[in-house]
Coordinates of C-alpha atoms in Angstrom, one line a residue:
M2 CA 0.0 0.0 0.0
K3 CA 1.2 3.5 -0.8
A4 CA 1.9 5.9 2.0
F5 CA 2.8 9.6 2.1
L6 CA 4.8 11.7 4.4
I7 CA 3.7 15.4 4.2
L8 CA 5.8 18.0 5.9
E9 CA 4.4 21.4 7.0
D10 CA 6.7 23.2 4.4
G11 CA 4.7 21.4 1.7
T12 CA 7.3 18.7 0.9
V13 CA 5.8 15.3 0.1
F14 CA 7.6 11.9 0.2
E15 CA 5.9 8.8 -1.3
G16 CA 6.7 5.4 0.0
K17 CA 5.1 2.2 1.3
S18 CA 3.0 1.8 4.3
I19 CA 4.4 -0.2 7.3
G20 CA 2.7 -1.0 10.6
S21 CA -0.7 0.5 11.2
T22 CA -2.5 2.2 8.3
R23 CA -4.1 4.9 10.5
E24 CA -3.3 8.6 9.7
V25 CA -1.2 10.5 12.2
I26 CA 0.1 14.1 12.6
S27 CA 3.2 14.5 14.7
E28 CA 6.5 16.3 15.1
I29 CA 9.1 14.7 12.8
V30 CA 12.6 14.1 14.2
F31 CA 15.6 12.0 13.2
N32 CA 17.8 9.5 15.1
T33 CA 21.3 8.7 14.0
S34 CA 21.7 5.4 15.9
M35 CA 22.9 2.4 13.8
T36 CA 21.4 -0.1 16.2
G37 CA 18.9 -0.1 19.1
Y38 CA 15.8 0.6 17.0
L39 CA 13.6 -1.3 19.5
E40 CA 14.9 0.9 22.4
V41 CA 14.0 4.0 20.3
L42 CA 10.5 2.7 19.6
T43 CA 9.9 2.0 23.3
D44 CA 11.6 5.2 24.7
P45 CA 8.8 7.3 26.4
S46 CA 10.7 10.4 25.5
Y47 CA 9.5 10.1 21.9
A48 CA 5.8 10.5 22.8
G49 CA 4.4 13.1 20.5
Q50 CA 7.0 12.5 17.8
A51 CA 7.5 10.4 14.7
V52 CA 11.0 9.2 14.3
C53 CA 13.1 9.0 11.1
M54 CA 16.0 6.5 11.4
T55 CA 19.0 7.8 9.4
Y56 CA 20.6 4.4 9.2
P57 CA 19.2 2.9 5.9
L58 CA 18.5 -0.7 7.0
I59 CA 16.3 -1.3 10.0
G60 CA 15.0 -4.5 11.6
N61 CA 17.9 -6.9 10.6
Y62 CA 17.9 -8.5 14.1
G63 CA 14.2 -8.4 14.6
I64 CA 12.4 -7.8 17.9
T65 CA 14.5 -8.8 21.0
P66 CA 13.8 -8.6 24.7
D67 CA 15.2 -5.1 25.0
M68 CA 12.2 -2.9 25.4
E69 CA 12.7 0.3 27.5
S70 CA 9.0 0.4 28.5
A71 CA 6.0 -1.8 28.2
R72 CA 4.9 -0.4 24.8
S73 CA 5.9 1.7 21.9
W74 CA 5.5 5.5 22.3
V75 CA 6.5 6.9 18.9
D76 CA 3.6 8.4 16.9
G77 CA 5.1 7.1 13.7
Y78 CA 8.2 5.4 12.2
I79 CA 10.1 6.4 9.1
V80 CA 12.8 4.2 7.5
R81 CA 14.6 3.7 4.2
E82 CA 14.3 -0.1 4.1
L83 CA 13.0 -2.7 6.5
S84 CA 14.8 -6.0 6.7
R85 CA 12.5 -8.8 5.4
L86 CA 14.3 -11.7 7.1
P87 CA 15.4 -10.8 10.7
S88 CA 18.3 -13.0 12.0
N89 CA 19.4 -13.2 15.6
F90 CA 19.5 -15.9 18.3
R91 CA 17.3 -13.7 20.5
C92 CA 14.8 -12.7 17.8
Q93 CA 11.2 -13.0 18.9
G94 CA 9.5 -11.6 15.8
S95 CA 9.7 -9.0 13.0
I96 CA 9.6 -5.3 13.3
Q97 CA 6.8 -5.2 10.8
D98 CA 4.6 -7.3 13.1
F99 CA 5.6 -5.3 16.1
L100 CA 4.6 -2.0 14.5
K101 CA 1.2 -3.5 13.6
K102 CA 0.6 -4.9 17.1
Q103 CA 1.6 -1.6 18.6
D104 CA -0.7 0.3 16.2
V105 CA 2.3 2.5 15.0
P106 CA 1.9 3.9 11.5
G107 CA 5.0 4.2 9.4
I108 CA 6.4 4.6 6.0
C109 CA 9.4 2.9 4.3
G110 CA 11.1 3.3 0.9
I111 CA 11.6 7.1 1.1
D112 CA 14.9 9.0 0.8
T113 CA 15.6 9.4 4.6
R114 CA 18.8 11.2 3.8
A115 CA 16.9 13.9 1.9
L116 CA 14.4 14.1 4.8
T117 CA 17.2 14.5 7.4
K118 CA 18.8 17.2 5.3
I119 CA 15.6 19.1 5.2
L120 CA 15.1 18.8 9.0
R121 CA 18.8 19.9 9.6
E122 CA 18.5 22.9 7.3
K123 CA 15.0 24.1 8.2
G124 CA 14.7 22.7 11.7
T125 CA 12.3 20.1 13.2
M126 CA 8.8 20.4 11.8
N127 CA 5.4 18.8 11.9
G128 CA 4.3 16.2 9.4
M129 CA 1.6 13.7 8.5
I130 CA 1.9 10.0 7.6
T131 CA -1.1 8.9 5.6
T132 CA -2.2 6.2 3.2
N133 CA -4.9 8.5 1.6
E134 CA -3.8 9.0 -2.0
N135 CA -6.4 11.7 -2.5
Y136 CA -5.1 14.0 0.3
D137 CA -5.7 17.7 -0.2
L138 CA -2.5 19.6 0.5
E139 CA -4.3 22.9 1.2
E140 CA -6.4 21.1 3.9
V141 CA -3.5 19.3 5.4
L142 CA -1.0 22.1 5.8
P143 CA -3.0 24.2 8.3
K144 CA -3.5 21.1 10.5
L145 CA 0.2 20.4 10.5
K146 CA 1.1 23.9 11.6
A147 CA -1.5 23.8 14.3
Y148 CA -0.2 20.6 15.9
T149 CA 1.5 20.8 19.3
V150 CA 3.0 17.9 21.3
G151 CA 1.0 18.8 24.5
D152 CA 1.2 17.4 28.0
V153 CA 3.0 14.1 27.1
V154 CA 4.6 13.6 30.6
S155 CA 1.2 12.8 32.0
K156 CA 0.7 10.4 29.2
V157 CA 3.8 8.4 29.7
T158 CA 4.3 8.3 33.5
C159 CA 3.4 5.3 35.6
S160 CA -0.1 5.3 37.3
E161 CA 1.1 4.1 40.7
K162 CA 4.3 3.7 42.6
K163 CA 6.3 0.4 42.3
V164 CA 9.3 -0.9 44.2
L165 CA 12.4 -2.8 43.0
P166 CA 13.8 -4.5 46.1
G167 CA 17.4 -4.0 47.1
K168 CA 19.7 -4.1 50.2
G169 CA 21.6 -0.9 49.4
K170 CA 20.6 2.8 49.4
K171 CA 16.9 3.7 49.0
V172 CA 16.4 5.8 45.8
A173 CA 13.2 7.6 44.8
L174 CA 12.9 7.7 41.0
M175 CA 10.6 10.3 39.6
D176 CA 9.1 8.8 36.5
F177 CA 8.7 11.6 33.9
G178 CA 8.9 8.9 31.1
A179 CA 11.7 6.8 32.6
K180 CA 13.5 4.2 30.5
N181 CA 13.6 0.8 32.2
N182 CA 17.4 0.8 32.3
I183 CA 17.6 3.8 34.7
A184 CA 15.9 1.8 37.5
K185 CA 17.8 -1.3 36.4
S186 CA 21.2 0.5 36.6
L187 CA 20.5 1.5 40.2
N188 CA 19.0 -1.8 41.2
E189 CA 22.0 -3.7 39.8
R190 CA 24.2 -1.6 42.1
G191 CA 22.2 -2.8 45.1
C192 CA 19.8 0.1 45.4
E193 CA 16.2 -0.3 46.5
V194 CA 14.4 1.8 43.8
T195 CA 10.9 3.2 44.4
I196 CA 9.4 4.5 41.1
W197 CA 7.0 7.4 41.6
P198 CA 4.4 8.9 39.2
A199 CA 5.4 12.3 37.8
H200 CA 2.8 14.4 39.7
T201 CA 3.7 13.0 43.2
S202 CA 4.2 15.8 45.7
A203 CA 7.7 16.4 47.1
E204 CA 6.3 16.0 50.6
E205 CA 5.1 12.5 49.9
I206 CA 8.5 11.5 48.5
L207 CA 10.6 13.1 51.2
A208 CA 8.3 11.5 53.9
T209 CA 9.8 8.1 52.9
N210 CA 13.3 9.4 53.8
P211 CA 15.1 8.3 50.6
D212 CA 18.9 8.3 50.6
G213 CA 18.7 9.9 47.1
I214 CA 16.4 11.1 44.4
M215 CA 16.6 10.4 40.7
L216 CA 14.9 12.6 38.2
S217 CA 14.3 10.7 34.9
N218 CA 14.2 11.5 31.2
G219 CA 10.9 12.3 29.5
P220 CA 9.2 13.9 26.5
G221 CA 8.0 17.4 25.5
D222 CA 8.8 21.0 26.3
P223 CA 10.2 21.2 29.9
E224 CA 8.8 24.6 30.5
T225 CA 5.2 23.4 30.2
N226 CA 5.6 21.2 33.4
V227 CA 4.8 24.1 35.7
D228 CA 3.5 22.1 38.7
I229 CA 6.2 19.5 38.5
I230 CA 8.9 22.2 38.5
K231 CA 7.5 23.6 41.8
E232 CA 7.8 20.1 43.4
V233 CA 11.4 19.8 42.0
K234 CA 12.3 23.1 43.7
K235 CA 11.1 21.6 47.0
L236 CA 13.3 18.5 46.4
Y237 CA 16.3 20.9 45.6
D238 CA 15.6 22.7 48.9
S239 CA 15.5 19.4 50.9
N240 CA 19.3 18.8 50.7
T241 CA 18.7 15.2 49.6
P242 CA 21.3 13.9 47.1
I243 CA 19.8 14.2 43.6
F244 CA 20.9 12.8 40.2
A245 CA 18.9 13.9 37.1
I246 CA 19.0 12.8 33.5
C247 CA 17.7 14.6 30.3
L248 CA 14.2 16.1 31.1
G249 CA 15.1 15.8 34.8
H250 CA 18.2 17.8 34.2
Q251 CA 16.1 20.5 32.5
L252 CA 13.4 20.6 35.2
M253 CA 16.0 21.0 37.9
A254 CA 17.6 24.0 36.0
L255 CA 14.1 25.6 35.6
A256 CA 13.4 25.0 39.3
V257 CA 16.3 27.2 40.3
G258 CA 15.5 30.0 37.8
A259 CA 17.3 29.1 34.6
S260 CA 15.6 28.9 31.2
T261 CA 15.5 26.4 28.3
H262 CA 14.9 26.8 24.6
K263 CA 14.0 24.5 21.7
M264 CA 17.0 23.4 19.5
K265 CA 16.9 23.6 15.7
Y266 CA 16.8 19.8 15.4
G267 CA 18.0 18.4 18.7
H268 CA 20.4 15.6 19.6
R269 CA 19.1 12.0 19.0
G270 CA 21.4 9.1 18.6
G271 CA 24.1 7.0 20.2
N272 CA 27.2 8.8 19.0
H273 CA 27.3 12.3 20.6
P274 CA 30.6 13.4 22.1
V275 CA 30.4 15.2 25.5
K276 CA 33.3 16.7 27.4
D277 CA 33.8 16.5 31.1
L278 CA 34.8 20.1 31.9
E279 CA 36.7 19.1 35.1
T280 CA 39.0 16.5 33.6
G281 CA 38.9 17.4 29.9
R282 CA 38.0 13.9 29.0
V283 CA 35.5 13.2 26.1
Y284 CA 32.9 10.5 26.3
I285 CA 30.6 9.2 23.6
S286 CA 27.0 9.4 24.7
S287 CA 23.5 8.4 23.8
Q288 CA 21.0 11.3 23.6
N289 CA 17.4 12.1 22.9
H290 CA 16.3 15.7 23.4
G291 CA 15.0 18.7 21.5
Y292 CA 15.4 21.3 24.3
V293 CA 18.5 22.6 26.0
V294 CA 19.3 24.6 29.2
D295 CA 20.4 28.2 28.5
I296 CA 23.6 28.1 30.5
E297 CA 24.2 31.9 30.1
N298 CA 21.0 32.4 32.3
M299 CA 22.2 30.1 35.0
D300 CA 23.4 31.8 38.2
E301 CA 27.0 30.5 38.8
S302 CA 26.4 30.7 42.5
I303 CA 23.7 28.0 42.1
A304 CA 25.2 25.7 39.5
V305 CA 28.2 25.5 37.1
P306 CA 28.6 23.6 33.8
A307 CA 30.0 20.1 34.2
F308 CA 29.7 18.8 30.6
C309 CA 29.4 20.4 27.2
N310 CA 28.6 19.0 23.8
V311 CA 31.8 18.8 21.6
N312 CA 29.9 19.3 18.4
D313 CA 27.9 22.5 19.1
G314 CA 29.0 23.6 22.6
T315 CA 25.6 23.3 24.2
N316 CA 25.3 22.4 27.9
E317 CA 25.3 18.7 28.7
G318 CA 25.4 18.7 32.5
L319 CA 25.4 20.9 35.7
K320 CA 27.0 20.6 39.1
Y321 CA 25.1 22.4 41.8
V322 CA 27.1 24.6 44.2
G323 CA 26.9 23.6 47.9
K324 CA 24.5 20.8 47.1
D325 CA 24.8 17.0 46.5
I326 CA 23.2 17.5 43.1
F327 CA 24.4 16.8 39.6
T328 CA 22.5 16.6 36.4
V329 CA 23.3 15.5 32.8
Q330 CA 21.5 16.0 29.5
F331 CA 22.7 12.7 28.0
H332 CA 21.9 9.0 29.0
P333 CA 24.5 7.2 31.1
E334 CA 22.2 4.2 31.3
A335 CA 22.1 3.9 27.5
C336 CA 20.9 0.6 26.0
P337 CA 22.2 -0.7 23.6
G338 CA 25.0 1.8 24.4
P339 CA 27.4 3.4 24.6
Q340 CA 28.1 2.7 28.3
D341 CA 31.0 5.2 28.6
T342 CA 29.3 7.3 31.3
G343 CA 27.8 4.5 33.4
F344 CA 30.2 5.5 36.2
L345 CA 27.9 8.4 37.0
F346 CA 25.5 6.0 38.8
D347 CA 28.5 5.0 41.0
R348 CA 29.2 8.7 41.6
F349 CA 25.5 9.1 42.7
I350 CA 25.8 6.1 45.1
D351 CA 29.0 7.6 46.5
M352 CA 27.2 10.9 47.0
M353 CA 24.6 9.1 49.0
G354 CA 27.3 7.6 51.2
G355 CA 28.1 4.5 49.4
N356 CA 26.7 1.0 49.8
Q357 CA 28.8 0.0 52.8

């Protein structure tokens, strides 16, 4: 079946329909990872977005037991070519069947390189994936321009708290769209991890006397989470050790008076170099974000830059002055990788007093 990707600038790509045949309007973004497509599909941070994979062949090892959440969150999926015969000893099915079961509409057979160049030159834009060959461009374009991602944190967060038992430090994980491997990375280090819904009050969390608090990744514009930011400020004031990743990093910065802005096309992929400003060492990181903290608006008496992006100089982490708090924009828990910055979880445990 034919499918069409229509961008808000009027560009139309024609390809073949994959997955669900329902029509969807979403924000179109691209990911440069060469592997880990299942982790991308099940990353809650992609809620409200349709993802274009820049690597040309997707699905060659099928669907494996590597989901980062219980379901797929992407609005749509855009690829150059889908592998017809997946091959891997862990394979449990094809990506085609997975997309259908998850009701994710997609398109294959288009020039994803050309699409990526458009998004890099013009910036992230909205688009529609449709199988309707009789679409009316004049009717579609106003709908695309009117689309907004909305309150996606409420959509992706857990509905009730859950606990991963452990004999080490007690960590409260705020679920703004947390990937499974964040809790797993802490749990493997002996921590007892309690995962809390995004809108839980700071008072309720602090009443459990956690040894540390983790602020997770998540989707959408950080500045729209007004109520959550107020609770994060209370957590900041509590003097409890805090480690934050991605959206959590942005929310903590907003809580202390900094600002954020939307990037032209964001950082999404498993190959982004970040520099530790204290040691000068560069690490390769996994990233997925379209917003960034305005470091020039951060009061240096509150926090100082800890990491920066080697490619564009944007902020990748903050160390808070006089507080046991550090935050990063990238993903140290990255699956399938890279694992270069996994040591940050050990730093967090040390900050809580260690597991001895």
